[in-house]
Amino acid sequence: AIKVCMNALCGAASTSGEWKKGWPMRSGDLASLCDKCGCAYEQSIFCEVFHAKESGWRECNSCDKRLHCGCIASRFMMELLENGGVTCISCAKKSGLISMNVS
Ligand SMILES: [Zn+2]
Ligand SMILES: [Zn+2]
Ligand SMILES: [Zn+2]
């Protein structure tokens, strides 16, 4: 069967080759990404590479890392704060926030 890269901006289709796992989807499966997109996702730069010109970018309250809010590819790389701010996942872990908001 032919597979299509889940990155809407890429859309590479192939029956073979390297496929990488991306973000978790509603079905419980992981998105399948072509090698190029999968590498970007693994390095946590997927949104920087593909969505740089999209809206929704905010900065981590603690370290100023740029975060693409509302994007499924970044869904698990940030936590929303109760004060309306946002924090990256590494700062959230450091501050112990991460266990608060599992769902
Ligand atoms: Zn791709
Ligand atoms: Zn994004
Ligand atoms: Zn941070």
PDB file of N, CA, C and O in Angstrom, residues 31-96:
ATOM      1  N   ALA A  31       1.422   9.363  13.718  1.00  0.00           N
ATOM      2  CA  ALA A  31       1.485   9.847  12.347  1.00  0.00           C
ATOM      3  C   ALA A  31       2.714   9.258  11.663  1.00  0.00           C
ATOM      4  O   ALA A  31       3.763   9.116  12.289  1.00  0.00           O
ATOM      5  N   SER A  32       2.594   8.914  10.387  1.00  0.00           N
ATOM      6  CA  SER A  32       3.786   8.452   9.679  1.00  0.00           C
ATOM      7  C   SER A  32       4.335   9.581   8.821  1.00  0.00           C
ATOM      8  O   SER A  32       3.600  10.273   8.118  1.00  0.00           O
ATOM      9  N   LEU A  33       5.610   9.766   8.968  1.00  0.00           N
ATOM     10  CA  LEU A  33       6.284  10.866   8.292  1.00  0.00           C
ATOM     11  C   LEU A  33       7.402  10.331   7.418  1.00  0.00           C
ATOM     12  O   LEU A  33       8.034   9.327   7.748  1.00  0.00           O
ATOM     13  N   CYS A  34       7.626  11.017   6.307  1.00  0.00           N
ATOM     14  CA  CYS A  34       8.743  10.635   5.466  1.00  0.00           C
ATOM     15  C   CYS A  34      10.039  10.931   6.223  1.00  0.00           C
ATOM     16  O   CYS A  34      10.034  11.594   7.260  1.00  0.00           O
ATOM     17  N   ASP A  35      11.126  10.456   5.693  1.00  0.00           N
ATOM     18  CA  ASP A  35      12.403  10.566   6.389  1.00  0.00           C
ATOM     19  C   ASP A  35      12.731  12.010   6.765  1.00  0.00           C
ATOM     20  O   ASP A  35      13.105  12.316   7.898  1.00  0.00           O
ATOM     21  N   LYS A  36      12.544  12.903   5.805  1.00  0.00           N
ATOM     22  CA  LYS A  36      12.889  14.309   6.019  1.00  0.00           C
ATOM     23  C   LYS A  36      12.043  14.929   7.137  1.00  0.00           C
ATOM     24  O   LYS A  36      12.562  15.564   8.063  1.00  0.00           O
ATOM     25  N   CYS A  37      10.735  14.730   7.067  1.00  0.00           N
ATOM     26  CA  CYS A  37       9.839  15.307   8.069  1.00  0.00           C
ATOM     27  C   CYS A  37      10.025  14.621   9.424  1.00  0.00           C
ATOM     28  O   CYS A  37       9.968  15.274  10.468  1.00  0.00           O
ATOM     29  N   GLY A  38      10.244  13.309   9.381  1.00  0.00           N
ATOM     30  CA  GLY A  38      10.440  12.556  10.616  1.00  0.00           C
ATOM     31  C   GLY A  38      11.684  13.006  11.358  1.00  0.00           C
ATOM     32  O   GLY A  38      11.689  13.099  12.590  1.00  0.00           O
ATOM     33  N   CYS A  39      12.732  13.307  10.620  1.00  0.00           N
ATOM     34  CA  CYS A  39      13.968  13.782  11.244  1.00  0.00           C
ATOM     35  C   CYS A  39      13.728  15.128  11.920  1.00  0.00           C
ATOM     36  O   CYS A  39      14.176  15.362  13.042  1.00  0.00           O
ATOM     37  N   ALA A  40      13.000  15.998  11.245  1.00  0.00           N
ATOM     38  CA  ALA A  40      12.702  17.310  11.821  1.00  0.00           C
ATOM     39  C   ALA A  40      11.879  17.143  13.092  1.00  0.00           C
ATOM     40  O   ALA A  40      12.107  17.827  14.094  1.00  0.00           O
ATOM     41  N   TYR A  41      10.942  16.208  13.060  1.00  0.00           N
ATOM     42  CA  TYR A  41      10.101  15.984  14.232  1.00  0.00           C
ATOM     43  C   TYR A  41      10.931  15.446  15.399  1.00  0.00           C
ATOM     44  O   TYR A  41      10.792  15.892  16.532  1.00  0.00           O
ATOM     45  N   GLU A  42      11.809  14.501  15.105  1.00  0.00           N
ATOM     46  CA  GLU A  42      12.658  13.921  16.150  1.00  0.00           C
ATOM     47  C   GLU A  42      13.526  14.976  16.820  1.00  0.00           C
ATOM     48  O   GLU A  42      13.838  14.899  17.996  1.00  0.00           O
ATOM     49  N   GLN A  43      13.946  15.942  16.034  1.00  0.00           N
ATOM     50  CA  GLN A  43      14.813  16.978  16.576  1.00  0.00           C
ATOM     51  C   GLN A  43      14.024  18.144  17.170  1.00  0.00           C
ATOM     52  O   GLN A  43      14.597  19.176  17.522  1.00  0.00           O
ATOM     53  N   SER A  44      12.713  17.980  17.242  1.00  0.00           N
ATOM     54  CA  SER A  44      11.818  19.016  17.785  1.00  0.00           C
ATOM     55  C   SER A  44      11.915  20.339  17.034  1.00  0.00           C
ATOM     56  O   SER A  44      11.737  21.408  17.610  1.00  0.00           O
ATOM     57  N   ILE A  45      12.223  20.244  15.745  1.00  0.00           N
ATOM     58  CA  ILE A  45      12.284  21.471  14.948  1.00  0.00           C
ATOM     59  C   ILE A  45      11.256  21.443  13.815  1.00  0.00           C
ATOM     60  O   ILE A  45      11.312  22.237  12.893  1.00  0.00           O
ATOM     61  N   PHE A  46      10.323  20.516  13.915  1.00  0.00           N
ATOM     62  CA  PHE A  46       9.339  20.350  12.850  1.00  0.00           C
ATOM     63  C   PHE A  46       8.598  21.664  12.553  1.00  0.00           C
ATOM     64  O   PHE A  46       8.494  22.088  11.406  1.00  0.00           O
ATOM     65  N   CYS A  47       8.098  22.279  13.602  1.00  0.00           N
ATOM     66  CA  CYS A  47       7.330  23.517  13.398  1.00  0.00           C
ATOM     67  C   CYS A  47       8.229  24.660  12.927  1.00  0.00           C
ATOM     68  O   CYS A  47       7.801  25.494  12.133  1.00  0.00           O
ATOM     69  N   GLU A  48       9.455  24.677  13.426  1.00  0.00           N
ATOM     70  CA  GLU A  48      10.393  25.714  12.978  1.00  0.00           C
ATOM     71  C   GLU A  48      10.629  25.593  11.466  1.00  0.00           C
ATOM     72  O   GLU A  48      10.736  26.580  10.753  1.00  0.00           O
ATOM     73  N   VAL A  49      10.709  24.350  11.010  1.00  0.00           N
ATOM     74  CA  VAL A  49      11.018  24.109   9.605  1.00  0.00           C
ATOM     75  C   VAL A  49       9.798  24.345   8.713  1.00  0.00           C
ATOM     76  O   VAL A  49       9.889  25.015   7.690  1.00  0.00           O
ATOM     77  N   PHE A  50       8.640  23.817   9.127  1.00  0.00           N
ATOM     78  CA  PHE A  50       7.497  23.814   8.214  1.00  0.00           C
ATOM     79  C   PHE A  50       6.466  24.895   8.498  1.00  0.00           C
ATOM     80  O   PHE A  50       5.678  25.253   7.636  1.00  0.00           O
ATOM     81  N   HIS A  51       6.426  25.383   9.720  1.00  0.00           N
ATOM     82  CA  HIS A  51       5.356  26.308  10.086  1.00  0.00           C
ATOM     83  C   HIS A  51       5.863  27.695  10.467  1.00  0.00           C
ATOM     84  O   HIS A  51       5.150  28.453  11.098  1.00  0.00           O
ATOM     85  N   ALA A  52       7.090  27.985  10.104  1.00  0.00           N
ATOM     86  CA  ALA A  52       7.701  29.244  10.547  1.00  0.00           C
ATOM     87  C   ALA A  52       6.854  30.459  10.185  1.00  0.00           C
ATOM     88  O   ALA A  52       6.835  31.451  10.899  1.00  0.00           O
ATOM     89  N   LYS A  53       6.138  30.381   9.077  1.00  0.00           N
ATOM     90  CA  LYS A  53       5.362  31.535   8.617  1.00  0.00           C
ATOM     91  C   LYS A  53       3.906  31.483   9.050  1.00  0.00           C
ATOM     92  O   LYS A  53       3.120  32.356   8.721  1.00  0.00           O
ATOM     93  N   GLU A  54       3.541  30.431   9.782  1.00  0.00           N
ATOM     94  CA  GLU A  54       2.157  30.343  10.240  1.00  0.00           C
ATOM     95  C   GLU A  54       1.962  31.167  11.502  1.00  0.00           C
ATOM     96  O   GLU A  54       2.919  31.550  12.174  1.00  0.00           O
ATOM     97  N   SER A  55       0.704  31.417  11.851  1.00  0.00           N
ATOM     98  CA  SER A  55       0.434  32.149  13.081  1.00  0.00           C
ATOM     99  C   SER A  55       0.367  31.164  14.241  1.00  0.00           C
ATOM    100  O   SER A  55       0.349  29.952  14.036  1.00  0.00           O
ATOM    101  N   GLY A  56       0.318  31.687  15.437  1.00  0.00           N
ATOM    102  CA  GLY A  56       0.178  30.832  16.613  1.00  0.00           C
ATOM    103  C   GLY A  56       1.452  30.654  17.410  1.00  0.00           C
ATOM    104  O   GLY A  56       1.465  29.945  18.395  1.00  0.00           O
ATOM    105  N   TRP A  57       2.527  31.313  16.967  1.00  0.00           N
ATOM    106  CA  TRP A  57       3.794  31.169  17.698  1.00  0.00           C
ATOM    107  C   TRP A  57       3.767  31.978  18.985  1.00  0.00           C
ATOM    108  O   TRP A  57       3.377  33.135  19.003  1.00  0.00           O
ATOM    109  N   ARG A  58       4.193  31.337  20.060  1.00  0.00           N
ATOM    110  CA  ARG A  58       4.354  32.011  21.343  1.00  0.00           C
ATOM    111  C   ARG A  58       5.704  31.612  21.913  1.00  0.00           C
ATOM    112  O   ARG A  58       6.379  30.756  21.357  1.00  0.00           O
ATOM    113  N   GLU A  59       6.063  32.236  23.019  1.00  0.00           N
ATOM    114  CA  GLU A  59       7.351  31.910  23.618  1.00  0.00           C
ATOM    115  C   GLU A  59       7.161  31.310  24.995  1.00  0.00           C
ATOM    116  O   GLU A  59       6.295  31.727  25.753  1.00  0.00           O
ATOM    117  N   CYS A  60       8.005  30.347  25.310  1.00  0.00           N
ATOM    118  CA  CYS A  60       8.005  29.754  26.645  1.00  0.00           C
ATOM    119  C   CYS A  60       8.215  30.853  27.682  1.00  0.00           C
ATOM    120  O   CYS A  60       9.098  31.698  27.523  1.00  0.00           O
ATOM    121  N   ASN A  61       7.399  30.821  28.730  1.00  0.00           N
ATOM    122  CA  ASN A  61       7.510  31.838  29.776  1.00  0.00           C
ATOM    123  C   ASN A  61       8.869  31.811  30.474  1.00  0.00           C
ATOM    124  O   ASN A  61       9.311  32.816  31.006  1.00  0.00           O
ATOM    125  N   SER A  62       9.506  30.651  30.479  1.00  0.00           N
ATOM    126  CA  SER A  62      10.750  30.510  31.237  1.00  0.00           C
ATOM    127  C   SER A  62      12.004  30.665  30.385  1.00  0.00           C
ATOM    128  O   SER A  62      12.948  31.321  30.791  1.00  0.00           O
ATOM    129  N   CYS A  63      12.025  30.044  29.214  1.00  0.00           N
ATOM    130  CA  CYS A  63      13.289  30.022  28.476  1.00  0.00           C
ATOM    131  C   CYS A  63      13.207  30.707  27.107  1.00  0.00           C
ATOM    132  O   CYS A  63      14.166  30.714  26.355  1.00  0.00           O
ATOM    133  N   ASP A  64      12.051  31.258  26.773  1.00  0.00           N
ATOM    134  CA  ASP A  64      11.873  31.970  25.503  1.00  0.00           C
ATOM    135  C   ASP A  64      11.965  31.088  24.264  1.00  0.00           C
ATOM    136  O   ASP A  64      12.067  31.594  23.150  1.00  0.00           O
ATOM    137  N   LYS A  65      11.954  29.782  24.454  1.00  0.00           N
ATOM    138  CA  LYS A  65      11.890  28.894  23.296  1.00  0.00           C
ATOM    139  C   LYS A  65      10.581  29.160  22.560  1.00  0.00           C
ATOM    140  O   LYS A  65       9.538  29.359  23.171  1.00  0.00           O
ATOM    141  N   ARG A  66      10.640  29.179  21.227  1.00  0.00           N
ATOM    142  CA  ARG A  66       9.427  29.437  20.451  1.00  0.00           C
ATOM    143  C   ARG A  66       8.586  28.180  20.368  1.00  0.00           C
ATOM    144  O   ARG A  66       9.094  27.095  20.124  1.00  0.00           O
ATOM    145  N   LEU A  67       7.286  28.355  20.567  1.00  0.00           N
ATOM    146  CA  LEU A  67       6.366  27.226  20.580  1.00  0.00           C
ATOM    147  C   LEU A  67       5.210  27.497  19.638  1.00  0.00           C
ATOM    148  O   LEU A  67       4.660  28.595  19.629  1.00  0.00           O
ATOM    149  N   HIS A  68       4.859  26.500  18.868  1.00  0.00           N
ATOM    150  CA  HIS A  68       3.776  26.660  17.904  1.00  0.00           C
ATOM    151  C   HIS A  68       2.467  26.185  18.529  1.00  0.00           C
ATOM    152  O   HIS A  68       2.115  25.009  18.442  1.00  0.00           O
ATOM    153  N   CYS A  69       1.747  27.108  19.127  1.00  0.00           N
ATOM    154  CA  CYS A  69       0.527  26.766  19.863  1.00  0.00           C
ATOM    155  C   CYS A  69      -0.594  26.346  18.916  1.00  0.00           C
ATOM    156  O   CYS A  69      -0.748  26.904  17.846  1.00  0.00           O
ATOM    157  N   GLY A  70      -1.364  25.378  19.343  1.00  0.00           N
ATOM    158  CA  GLY A  70      -2.506  24.943  18.567  1.00  0.00           C
ATOM    159  C   GLY A  70      -2.136  24.041  17.412  1.00  0.00           C
ATOM    160  O   GLY A  70      -2.966  23.744  16.565  1.00  0.00           O
ATOM    161  N   CYS A  71      -0.901  23.610  17.370  1.00  0.00           N
ATOM    162  CA  CYS A  71      -0.434  22.767  16.281  1.00  0.00           C
ATOM    163  C   CYS A  71      -0.254  21.343  16.781  1.00  0.00           C
ATOM    164  O   CYS A  71       0.367  21.128  17.824  1.00  0.00           O
ATOM    165  N   ILE A  72      -0.763  20.386  16.051  1.00  0.00           N
ATOM    166  CA  ILE A  72      -0.696  19.004  16.532  1.00  0.00           C
ATOM    167  C   ILE A  72       0.754  18.514  16.648  1.00  0.00           C
ATOM    168  O   ILE A  72       1.081  17.726  17.520  1.00  0.00           O
ATOM    169  N   ALA A  73       1.617  19.022  15.789  1.00  0.00           N
ATOM    170  CA  ALA A  73       3.007  18.575  15.827  1.00  0.00           C
ATOM    171  C   ALA A  73       3.721  19.070  17.081  1.00  0.00           C
ATOM    172  O   ALA A  73       4.744  18.522  17.480  1.00  0.00           O
ATOM    173  N   SER A  74       3.181  20.114  17.711  1.00  0.00           N
ATOM    174  CA  SER A  74       3.794  20.658  18.925  1.00  0.00           C
ATOM    175  C   SER A  74       2.955  20.384  20.165  1.00  0.00           C
ATOM    176  O   SER A  74       3.295  20.822  21.255  1.00  0.00           O
ATOM    177  N   ARG A  75       1.885  19.659  19.969  1.00  0.00           N
ATOM    178  CA  ARG A  75       0.928  19.431  21.059  1.00  0.00           C
ATOM    179  C   ARG A  75       1.615  18.894  22.319  1.00  0.00           C
ATOM    180  O   ARG A  75       1.260  19.260  23.423  1.00  0.00           O
ATOM    181  N   PHE A  76       2.601  18.039  22.136  1.00  0.00           N
ATOM    182  CA  PHE A  76       3.236  17.410  23.289  1.00  0.00           C
ATOM    183  C   PHE A  76       4.582  18.037  23.623  1.00  0.00           C
ATOM    184  O   PHE A  76       5.377  17.480  24.341  1.00  0.00           O
ATOM    185  N   MET A  77       4.840  19.184  23.062  1.00  0.00           N
ATOM    186  CA  MET A  77       6.099  19.869  23.336  1.00  0.00           C
ATOM    187  C   MET A  77       5.872  21.107  24.196  1.00  0.00           C
ATOM    188  O   MET A  77       6.777  21.892  24.413  1.00  0.00           O
ATOM    189  N   MET A  78       4.661  21.284  24.666  1.00  0.00           N
ATOM    190  CA  MET A  78       4.370  22.465  25.478  1.00  0.00           C
ATOM    191  C   MET A  78       3.276  22.144  26.480  1.00  0.00           C
ATOM    192  O   MET A  78       2.576  21.151  26.370  1.00  0.00           O
ATOM    193  N   GLU A  79       3.160  23.008  27.469  1.00  0.00           N
ATOM    194  CA  GLU A  79       2.078  22.935  28.431  1.00  0.00           C
ATOM    195  C   GLU A  79       1.459  24.320  28.530  1.00  0.00           C
ATOM    196  O   GLU A  79       2.182  25.323  28.550  1.00  0.00           O
ATOM    197  N   LEU A  80       0.148  24.369  28.596  1.00  0.00           N
ATOM    198  CA  LEU A  80      -0.501  25.652  28.817  1.00  0.00           C
ATOM    199  C   LEU A  80      -0.522  25.932  30.310  1.00  0.00           C
ATOM    200  O   LEU A  80      -0.821  25.053  31.116  1.00  0.00           O
ATOM    201  N   LEU A  81      -0.209  27.148  30.680  1.00  0.00           N
ATOM    202  CA  LEU A  81      -0.184  27.523  32.085  1.00  0.00           C
ATOM    203  C   LEU A  81      -1.538  28.092  32.502  1.00  0.00           C
ATOM    204  O   LEU A  81      -2.273  28.647  31.682  1.00  0.00           O
ATOM    205  N   GLU A  82      -1.817  27.980  33.780  1.00  0.00           N
ATOM    206  CA  GLU A  82      -3.117  28.456  34.270  1.00  0.00           C
ATOM    207  C   GLU A  82      -3.214  29.975  34.247  1.00  0.00           C
ATOM    208  O   GLU A  82      -4.294  30.532  34.340  1.00  0.00           O
ATOM    209  N   ASN A  83      -2.078  30.644  34.137  1.00  0.00           N
ATOM    210  CA  ASN A  83      -2.117  32.105  34.056  1.00  0.00           C
ATOM    211  C   ASN A  83      -2.216  32.594  32.615  1.00  0.00           C
ATOM    212  O   ASN A  83      -2.066  33.773  32.331  1.00  0.00           O
ATOM    213  N   GLY A  84      -2.452  31.672  31.702  1.00  0.00           N
ATOM    214  CA  GLY A  84      -2.611  32.057  30.306  1.00  0.00           C
ATOM    215  C   GLY A  84      -1.325  32.019  29.519  1.00  0.00           C
ATOM    216  O   GLY A  84      -1.329  32.218  28.308  1.00  0.00           O
ATOM    217  N   GLY A  85      -0.224  31.763  30.199  1.00  0.00           N
ATOM    218  CA  GLY A  85       1.049  31.645  29.514  1.00  0.00           C
ATOM    219  C   GLY A  85       1.247  30.243  28.969  1.00  0.00           C
ATOM    220  O   GLY A  85       0.344  29.403  29.012  1.00  0.00           O
ATOM    221  N   VAL A  86       2.418  30.024  28.460  1.00  0.00           N
ATOM    222  CA  VAL A  86       2.728  28.716  27.908  1.00  0.00           C
ATOM    223  C   VAL A  86       4.174  28.390  28.238  1.00  0.00           C
ATOM    224  O   VAL A  86       5.012  29.281  28.390  1.00  0.00           O
ATOM    225  N   THR A  87       4.467  27.115  28.415  1.00  0.00           N
ATOM    226  CA  THR A  87       5.825  26.721  28.763  1.00  0.00           C
ATOM    227  C   THR A  87       6.233  25.516  27.932  1.00  0.00           C
ATOM    228  O   THR A  87       5.385  24.689  27.580  1.00  0.00           O
ATOM    229  N   CYS A  88       7.499  25.447  27.576  1.00  0.00           N
ATOM    230  CA  CYS A  88       7.962  24.287  26.810  1.00  0.00           C
ATOM    231  C   CYS A  88       8.032  23.081  27.725  1.00  0.00           C
ATOM    232  O   CYS A  88       8.032  23.209  28.949  1.00  0.00           O
ATOM    233  N   ILE A  89       8.102  21.924  27.148  1.00  0.00           N
ATOM    234  CA  ILE A  89       7.998  20.703  27.919  1.00  0.00           C
ATOM    235  C   ILE A  89       9.202  20.527  28.851  1.00  0.00           C
ATOM    236  O   ILE A  89       9.056  20.000  29.947  1.00  0.00           O
ATOM    237  N   SER A  90      10.376  20.999  28.440  1.00  0.00           N
ATOM    238  CA  SER A  90      11.522  20.801  29.326  1.00  0.00           C
ATOM    239  C   SER A  90      11.427  21.701  30.553  1.00  0.00           C
ATOM    240  O   SER A  90      11.775  21.289  31.648  1.00  0.00           O
ATOM    241  N   CYS A  91      10.928  22.915  30.378  1.00  0.00           N
ATOM    242  CA  CYS A  91      10.718  23.787  31.542  1.00  0.00           C
ATOM    243  C   CYS A  91       9.583  23.249  32.413  1.00  0.00           C
ATOM    244  O   CYS A  91       9.630  23.332  33.636  1.00  0.00           O
ATOM    245  N   ALA A  92       8.565  22.698  31.783  1.00  0.00           N
ATOM    246  CA  ALA A  92       7.441  22.143  32.534  1.00  0.00           C
ATOM    247  C   ALA A  92       7.908  20.982  33.406  1.00  0.00           C
ATOM    248  O   ALA A  92       7.506  20.848  34.556  1.00  0.00           O
ATOM    249  N   LYS A  93       8.794  20.169  32.858  1.00  0.00           N
ATOM    250  CA  LYS A  93       9.322  19.034  33.619  1.00  0.00           C
ATOM    251  C   LYS A  93      10.172  19.525  34.776  1.00  0.00           C
ATOM    252  O   LYS A  93      10.075  19.029  35.887  1.00  0.00           O
ATOM    253  N   LYS A  94      11.016  20.512  34.482  1.00  0.00           N
ATOM    254  CA  LYS A  94      11.898  21.062  35.512  1.00  0.00           C
ATOM    255  C   LYS A  94      11.112  21.605  36.689  1.00  0.00           C
ATOM    256  O   LYS A  94      11.494  21.469  37.836  1.00  0.00           O
ATOM    257  N   SER A  95       9.989  22.265  36.379  1.00  0.00           N
ATOM    258  CA  SER A  95       9.244  22.919  37.441  1.00  0.00           C
ATOM    259  C   SER A  95       8.174  21.989  38.035  1.00  0.00           C
ATOM    260  O   SER A  95       7.401  22.412  38.885  1.00  0.00           O
ATOM    261  N   GLY A  96       8.123  20.757  37.552  1.00  0.00           N
ATOM    262  CA  GLY A  96       7.176  19.809  38.114  1.00  0.00           C
ATOM    263  C   GLY A  96       5.741  20.018  37.675  1.00  0.00           C
ATOM    264  O   GLY A  96       4.809  19.452  38.224  1.00  0.00           O
TER     265      GLY A  96
END
